[in-house]
Amino acid sequence: MPNTPLNNLDSDASSSGKEIIVFDTLTIISLLLLVACLLPAYLGTHIQRCKTWYGLLVSWIIYSLSYTLLLGQQRGPGEHVNGVCIFQASIIYAAPVIGAFGAACYIIEVYLMMSISINPDSESEKATSLWGPTRRKTQILILLPGFLFFLITLETILGLLLNALLAVSSVTWIIQSRKKGNSSHASEFYDTKAIIRSIISTTVALLAALVALALQGILFYRNIKLKSSSILPVSPNHFGPSIFIRMAFFTTMLLFGIAIGIYSFNVKSFPLNWSVLLPAAPVLVALAFGTQKQIVRSWMCHREK
């Protein structure tokens, strides 16, 4: 199993057992909330969202699903198949990347839509191709998170397999570790480079998101000045301050999560009460976007029916 904070515990069994239950519960809750946020927009005709919005939620659903691979396997020695362990590790290391890039790509597309709507020359084809979300730009923003997820997963699998082969004999190695009372987790094939790639990729994505958010802030300020002159090029129904606040909120939480992740992978003992924040990130995403009026009304109307 991957070398996550839940597998490096120095706490007593009763304490770790309770917090593992919290970890697993948050993982399941995050998955349910994200699906509940996605379904009304996907199935309903009255809720319109851009494609990267769907990409954002799908990215975090994949993130949550990656942690479901750990359910029931966080504690104690046991029988673990090498291939399953390596697959778990590769998915876990790639999960933060698809989540971060899904968020960044959504924020970038919102900025592109805002910039073209505020631009006085937005009607011209040249301005649209330069500032607006063209089909090519949108396709790149949609495909990029999944492509990087696949790439890092593949690289991690190859790296872990290579590490296992370099250990003279992976089978002998694992048998010896079991005789010593250790489990055959993928942390024994642990690939430090995979973690470094994941952290760097996630950091790059969030830096891009922060730049896009800063540019959005400038556009909001510019729009306020335009409103004072009775010029309203931006519809508040689509680009009101609430969407900016939502994106800024969960981006800040993701930055906090990266800091926790970097710390957890660089210490031998990690306080488990902090590790439960790992599955909390998608919960924050679901709450940030699932509490929008149209989605809440959709569920309320469905309940009344």
Short mmCIF file of C-alpha atoms in Angstrom, two decimals:
data_model
loop_
_atom_site.label_atom_id
_atom_site.label_comp_id
_atom_site.label_asym_id
_atom_site.label_seq_id
_atom_site.Cartn_x
_atom_site.Cartn_y
_atom_site.Cartn_z
CA MET A 1 0.00 0.00 0.00
CA PRO A 2 1.24 3.56 -0.65
CA ASN A 3 3.38 5.30 1.89
CA THR A 4 0.72 7.69 3.11
CA PRO A 5 0.59 9.22 6.58
CA LEU A 6 -1.95 6.58 7.54
CA ASN A 7 0.70 3.91 7.07
CA ASN A 8 3.40 5.60 9.17
CA LEU A 9 1.77 5.68 12.57
CA ASP A 10 3.55 5.81 15.89
CA SER A 11 0.33 6.29 17.86
CA ASP A 12 -1.47 3.64 19.86
CA ALA A 13 -3.84 1.23 18.17
CA SER A 14 -7.07 2.60 19.66
CA SER A 15 -6.27 6.19 18.67
CA SER A 16 -5.19 5.29 15.16
CA GLY A 17 -8.23 3.04 14.73
CA LYS A 18 -10.64 5.88 15.46
CA GLU A 19 -8.87 8.30 13.16
CA ILE A 20 -8.68 5.76 10.36
CA ILE A 21 -12.47 5.45 10.64
CA VAL A 22 -12.70 9.24 10.32
CA PHE A 23 -10.39 9.13 7.29
CA ASP A 24 -12.47 6.43 5.57
CA THR A 25 -15.74 8.18 6.46
CA LEU A 26 -14.54 11.49 5.00
CA THR A 27 -13.44 9.67 1.85
CA ILE A 28 -16.91 8.18 1.33
CA ILE A 29 -18.67 11.46 2.22
CA SER A 30 -16.52 13.43 -0.22
CA LEU A 31 -17.35 11.01 -3.02
CA LEU A 32 -21.09 11.18 -2.33
CA LEU A 33 -21.09 14.98 -2.10
CA LEU A 34 -19.20 15.39 -5.37
CA VAL A 35 -21.59 13.05 -7.19
CA ALA A 36 -24.55 14.90 -5.66
CA CYS A 37 -23.07 18.16 -6.95
CA LEU A 38 -22.44 16.79 -10.45
CA LEU A 39 -25.72 14.97 -11.13
CA PRO A 40 -28.16 17.93 -11.14
CA ALA A 41 -26.01 19.86 -13.60
CA TYR A 42 -25.40 16.85 -15.83
CA LEU A 43 -28.95 15.51 -15.90
CA GLY A 44 -30.87 18.77 -15.66
CA THR A 45 -31.48 21.15 -18.54
CA HIS A 46 -31.91 24.31 -16.45
CA ILE A 47 -28.36 24.32 -15.02
CA GLN A 48 -25.71 25.53 -17.43
CA ARG A 49 -22.04 25.04 -16.60
CA CYS A 50 -18.85 25.26 -18.63
CA LYS A 51 -17.05 22.06 -19.58
CA THR A 52 -14.13 22.67 -17.23
CA TRP A 53 -16.62 22.88 -14.35
CA TYR A 54 -17.56 19.29 -15.07
CA GLY A 55 -13.87 18.49 -15.48
CA LEU A 56 -13.20 19.99 -12.05
CA LEU A 57 -15.76 17.77 -10.33
CA VAL A 58 -14.72 14.65 -12.25
CA SER A 59 -11.10 15.32 -11.29
CA TRP A 60 -11.99 15.43 -7.62
CA ILE A 61 -14.21 12.37 -7.92
CA ILE A 62 -11.15 10.51 -9.23
CA TYR A 63 -9.18 11.96 -6.31
CA SER A 64 -11.73 10.57 -3.84
CA LEU A 65 -11.90 7.22 -5.62
CA SER A 66 -8.12 6.90 -5.31
CA TYR A 67 -8.40 7.00 -1.53
CA THR A 68 -11.13 4.37 -1.53
CA LEU A 69 -8.38 1.95 -2.58
CA LEU A 70 -7.04 2.31 0.97
CA LEU A 71 -10.28 1.34 2.71
CA GLY A 72 -9.71 -1.47 5.19
CA GLN A 73 -6.00 -1.72 4.43
CA GLN A 74 -4.42 1.06 6.47
CA ARG A 75 -3.37 -0.97 9.50
CA GLY A 76 -1.42 -4.03 10.41
CA PRO A 77 0.54 -6.64 8.46
CA GLY A 78 -1.37 -8.67 5.96
CA GLU A 79 -1.32 -10.34 2.59
CA HIS A 80 -0.85 -7.83 -0.19
CA VAL A 81 -0.42 -8.58 -3.88
CA ASN A 82 2.56 -6.79 -5.42
CA GLY A 83 0.62 -5.55 -8.44
CA VAL A 84 -2.21 -4.19 -6.29
CA CYS A 85 0.25 -2.37 -4.03
CA ILE A 86 2.01 -0.76 -6.97
CA PHE A 87 -1.31 0.25 -8.56
CA GLN A 88 -2.46 1.81 -5.29
CA ALA A 89 0.77 3.79 -4.95
CA SER A 90 0.68 5.07 -8.52
CA ILE A 91 -2.94 6.25 -8.22
CA ILE A 92 -2.38 7.90 -4.83
CA TYR A 93 0.65 9.85 -6.06
CA ALA A 94 -1.20 11.04 -9.17
CA ALA A 95 -4.46 11.95 -7.41
CA PRO A 96 -3.37 15.39 -6.09
CA VAL A 97 -2.20 16.31 -9.59
CA ILE A 98 -5.53 15.70 -11.31
CA GLY A 99 -7.36 17.53 -8.53
CA ALA A 100 -5.09 20.57 -8.63
CA PHE A 101 -5.01 20.81 -12.43
CA GLY A 102 -8.77 20.29 -12.65
CA ALA A 103 -9.23 23.28 -10.36
CA ALA A 104 -6.60 25.38 -12.14
CA CYS A 105 -8.05 24.71 -15.60
CA TYR A 106 -11.52 25.71 -14.42
CA ILE A 107 -10.23 28.95 -12.90
CA ILE A 108 -8.28 29.74 -16.07
CA GLU A 109 -11.33 29.22 -18.31
CA VAL A 110 -13.44 31.45 -16.07
CA TYR A 111 -10.77 34.13 -16.40
CA LEU A 112 -10.80 33.75 -20.20
CA MET A 113 -14.59 34.13 -20.28
CA MET A 114 -14.43 37.15 -18.02
CA SER A 115 -11.68 38.82 -20.03
CA ILE A 116 -13.51 38.49 -23.34
CA SER A 117 -16.78 39.76 -21.83
CA ILE A 118 -15.12 42.83 -20.33
CA ASN A 119 -13.00 43.57 -23.40
CA PRO A 120 -14.71 46.34 -25.41
CA ASP A 121 -13.61 44.67 -28.64
CA SER A 122 -14.98 41.28 -27.63
CA GLU A 123 -17.12 41.05 -30.75
CA SER A 124 -14.10 40.85 -33.04
CA GLU A 125 -12.78 37.44 -34.04
CA LYS A 126 -9.21 38.53 -33.28
CA ALA A 127 -10.09 39.51 -29.72
CA THR A 128 -11.93 36.24 -29.18
CA SER A 129 -9.00 34.15 -30.39
CA LEU A 130 -6.60 36.14 -28.22
CA TRP A 131 -8.56 36.54 -24.96
CA GLY A 132 -11.54 34.23 -25.12
CA PRO A 133 -12.00 30.51 -24.43
CA THR A 134 -11.66 29.15 -27.97
CA ARG A 135 -12.45 25.52 -28.76
CA ARG A 136 -8.75 24.60 -28.82
CA LYS A 137 -8.07 26.27 -25.47
CA THR A 138 -11.09 24.59 -23.91
CA GLN A 139 -10.05 21.18 -25.23
CA ILE A 140 -6.57 21.62 -23.77
CA LEU A 141 -7.96 22.69 -20.41
CA ILE A 142 -10.31 19.69 -20.34
CA LEU A 143 -7.74 17.08 -21.40
CA LEU A 144 -4.71 18.36 -19.48
CA PRO A 145 -5.65 17.07 -15.97
CA GLY A 146 -6.44 13.57 -17.23
CA PHE A 147 -3.32 13.46 -19.40
CA LEU A 148 -1.05 14.42 -16.50
CA PHE A 149 -2.83 11.95 -14.22
CA PHE A 150 -2.20 9.14 -16.71
CA LEU A 151 1.39 10.25 -17.27
CA ILE A 152 2.31 10.38 -13.57
CA THR A 153 0.50 7.10 -12.91
CA LEU A 154 2.44 5.40 -15.69
CA GLU A 155 5.76 6.90 -14.59
CA THR A 156 5.14 5.84 -10.99
CA ILE A 157 4.27 2.28 -11.98
CA LEU A 158 7.43 2.02 -14.07
CA GLY A 159 9.51 3.56 -11.29
CA LEU A 160 8.13 1.24 -8.62
CA LEU A 161 8.61 -1.81 -10.83
CA LEU A 162 12.19 -0.75 -11.51
CA ASN A 163 12.84 -0.30 -7.80
CA ALA A 164 11.41 -3.75 -7.13
CA LEU A 165 13.62 -5.31 -9.81
CA LEU A 166 16.69 -3.56 -8.47
CA ALA A 167 16.04 -5.12 -5.07
CA VAL A 168 17.65 -8.33 -6.47
CA SER A 169 14.39 -10.25 -6.23
CA SER A 170 11.13 -8.56 -5.30
CA VAL A 171 9.60 -11.89 -4.21
CA THR A 172 12.53 -12.73 -1.93
CA TRP A 173 12.54 -9.17 -0.62
CA ILE A 174 8.86 -9.25 0.30
CA ILE A 175 9.11 -12.71 1.90
CA GLN A 176 11.99 -11.51 4.04
CA SER A 177 10.07 -8.41 5.09
CA ARG A 178 7.08 -10.54 6.08
CA LYS A 179 9.29 -12.79 8.19
CA LYS A 180 10.38 -9.67 10.04
CA GLY A 181 6.75 -8.83 10.76
CA ASN A 182 6.36 -6.12 8.12
CA SER A 183 3.65 -5.97 5.48
CA SER A 184 4.37 -5.93 1.77
CA HIS A 185 3.15 -2.41 1.21
CA ALA A 186 4.20 -0.49 -1.84
CA SER A 187 6.03 1.81 0.55
CA GLU A 188 8.71 -0.89 0.48
CA PHE A 189 9.09 -0.14 -3.24
CA TYR A 190 8.64 3.48 -2.32
CA ASP A 191 9.60 5.86 -5.13
CA THR A 192 10.69 9.23 -3.76
CA LYS A 193 10.84 10.68 -7.27
CA ALA A 194 7.13 9.98 -7.74
CA ILE A 195 6.30 12.07 -4.68
CA ILE A 196 8.56 14.88 -5.85
CA ARG A 197 6.89 14.87 -9.29
CA SER A 198 3.47 14.94 -7.68
CA ILE A 199 4.34 17.83 -5.37
CA ILE A 200 5.99 19.87 -8.13
CA SER A 201 3.10 19.30 -10.57
CA THR A 202 0.49 20.18 -7.97
CA THR A 203 2.39 23.31 -6.94
CA VAL A 204 2.67 24.46 -10.56
CA ALA A 205 -1.08 23.99 -11.05
CA LEU A 206 -1.96 25.98 -7.96
CA LEU A 207 0.47 28.76 -8.84
CA ALA A 208 -1.28 29.02 -12.22
CA ALA A 209 -4.62 29.09 -10.39
CA LEU A 210 -3.39 31.88 -8.10
CA VAL A 211 -2.22 33.94 -11.08
CA ALA A 212 -5.61 33.47 -12.77
CA LEU A 213 -7.38 34.45 -9.55
CA ALA A 214 -5.23 37.58 -9.25
CA LEU A 215 -6.10 38.52 -12.84
CA GLN A 216 -9.77 37.91 -12.06
CA GLY A 217 -9.47 40.26 -9.11
CA ILE A 218 -8.11 42.92 -11.44
CA LEU A 219 -11.03 42.34 -13.81
CA PHE A 220 -13.52 42.63 -10.95
CA TYR A 221 -11.97 45.93 -9.93
CA ARG A 222 -12.07 47.12 -13.53
CA ASN A 223 -15.70 46.08 -13.80
CA ILE A 224 -16.59 48.06 -10.68
CA LYS A 225 -15.12 51.16 -12.29
CA LEU A 226 -17.06 50.45 -15.47
CA LYS A 227 -20.28 50.09 -13.47
CA SER A 228 -19.71 53.48 -11.89
CA SER A 229 -19.72 54.88 -15.44
CA SER A 230 -23.00 53.05 -16.22
CA ILE A 231 -21.21 50.58 -18.49
CA LEU A 232 -22.11 46.98 -17.71
CA PRO A 233 -20.18 44.68 -20.03
CA VAL A 234 -20.22 41.80 -17.56
CA SER A 235 -23.39 40.10 -16.43
CA PRO A 236 -23.42 39.72 -12.65
CA ASN A 237 -25.46 36.54 -13.04
CA HIS A 238 -22.44 34.81 -14.58
CA PHE A 239 -19.47 36.60 -13.07
CA GLY A 240 -20.56 37.90 -9.70
CA PRO A 241 -18.19 38.08 -6.74
CA SER A 242 -19.56 34.83 -5.28
CA ILE A 243 -17.83 32.68 -7.89
CA PHE A 244 -14.55 34.48 -7.23
CA ILE A 245 -14.92 33.92 -3.48
CA ARG A 246 -15.66 30.21 -4.01
CA MET A 247 -12.59 29.71 -6.18
CA ALA A 248 -10.35 31.69 -3.85
CA PHE A 249 -11.62 29.68 -0.89
CA PHE A 250 -10.91 26.21 -2.18
CA THR A 251 -7.62 27.29 -3.83
CA THR A 252 -6.42 28.53 -0.45
CA MET A 253 -7.44 25.24 1.13
CA LEU A 254 -5.55 23.33 -1.56
CA LEU A 255 -2.40 25.33 -0.87
CA PHE A 256 -2.80 24.43 2.78
CA GLY A 257 -3.20 20.79 1.77
CA ILE A 258 0.00 20.87 -0.26
CA ALA A 259 1.89 22.16 2.76
CA ILE A 260 0.53 19.26 4.82
CA GLY A 261 1.42 16.78 2.08
CA ILE A 262 4.99 18.01 1.79
CA TYR A 263 5.40 17.84 5.55
CA SER A 264 3.86 14.37 5.83
CA PHE A 265 6.22 12.86 3.27
CA ASN A 266 9.31 14.31 4.91
CA VAL A 267 8.84 13.11 8.47
CA LYS A 268 9.01 9.62 9.92
CA SER A 269 6.14 10.17 12.30
CA PHE A 270 3.08 12.12 11.24
CA PRO A 271 0.21 13.06 13.57
CA LEU A 272 -2.79 11.18 12.24
CA ASN A 273 -5.27 13.87 13.20
CA TRP A 274 -3.68 15.99 10.44
CA SER A 275 -3.80 13.20 7.86
CA VAL A 276 -7.61 13.15 7.92
CA LEU A 277 -7.45 16.47 6.06
CA LEU A 278 -6.32 14.63 2.93
CA PRO A 279 -9.85 13.42 2.02
CA ALA A 280 -11.29 16.70 3.34
CA ALA A 281 -10.12 18.64 0.26
CA PRO A 282 -12.81 17.20 -2.07
CA VAL A 283 -15.40 17.84 0.66
CA LEU A 284 -14.47 21.53 0.51
CA VAL A 285 -14.74 21.49 -3.29
CA ALA A 286 -18.21 19.91 -3.10
CA LEU A 287 -19.36 22.43 -0.50
CA ALA A 288 -17.93 25.35 -2.48
CA PHE A 289 -19.77 24.45 -5.70
CA GLY A 290 -22.60 22.24 -4.48
CA THR A 291 -24.10 25.07 -2.43
CA GLN A 292 -24.84 27.17 -5.52
CA LYS A 293 -28.49 28.19 -5.66
CA GLN A 294 -29.39 26.28 -8.82
CA ILE A 295 -27.98 22.99 -7.54
CA VAL A 296 -29.57 23.36 -4.09
CA ARG A 297 -32.94 24.25 -5.66
CA SER A 298 -32.68 21.25 -7.96
CA TRP A 299 -32.35 18.87 -5.03
CA MET A 300 -35.07 20.68 -3.05
CA CYS A 301 -37.52 20.47 -5.95
CA HIS A 302 -36.68 16.80 -6.47
CA ARG A 303 -37.30 16.14 -2.77
CA GLU A 304 -40.68 17.89 -2.88
CA LYS A 305 -41.73 15.81 -5.87
#
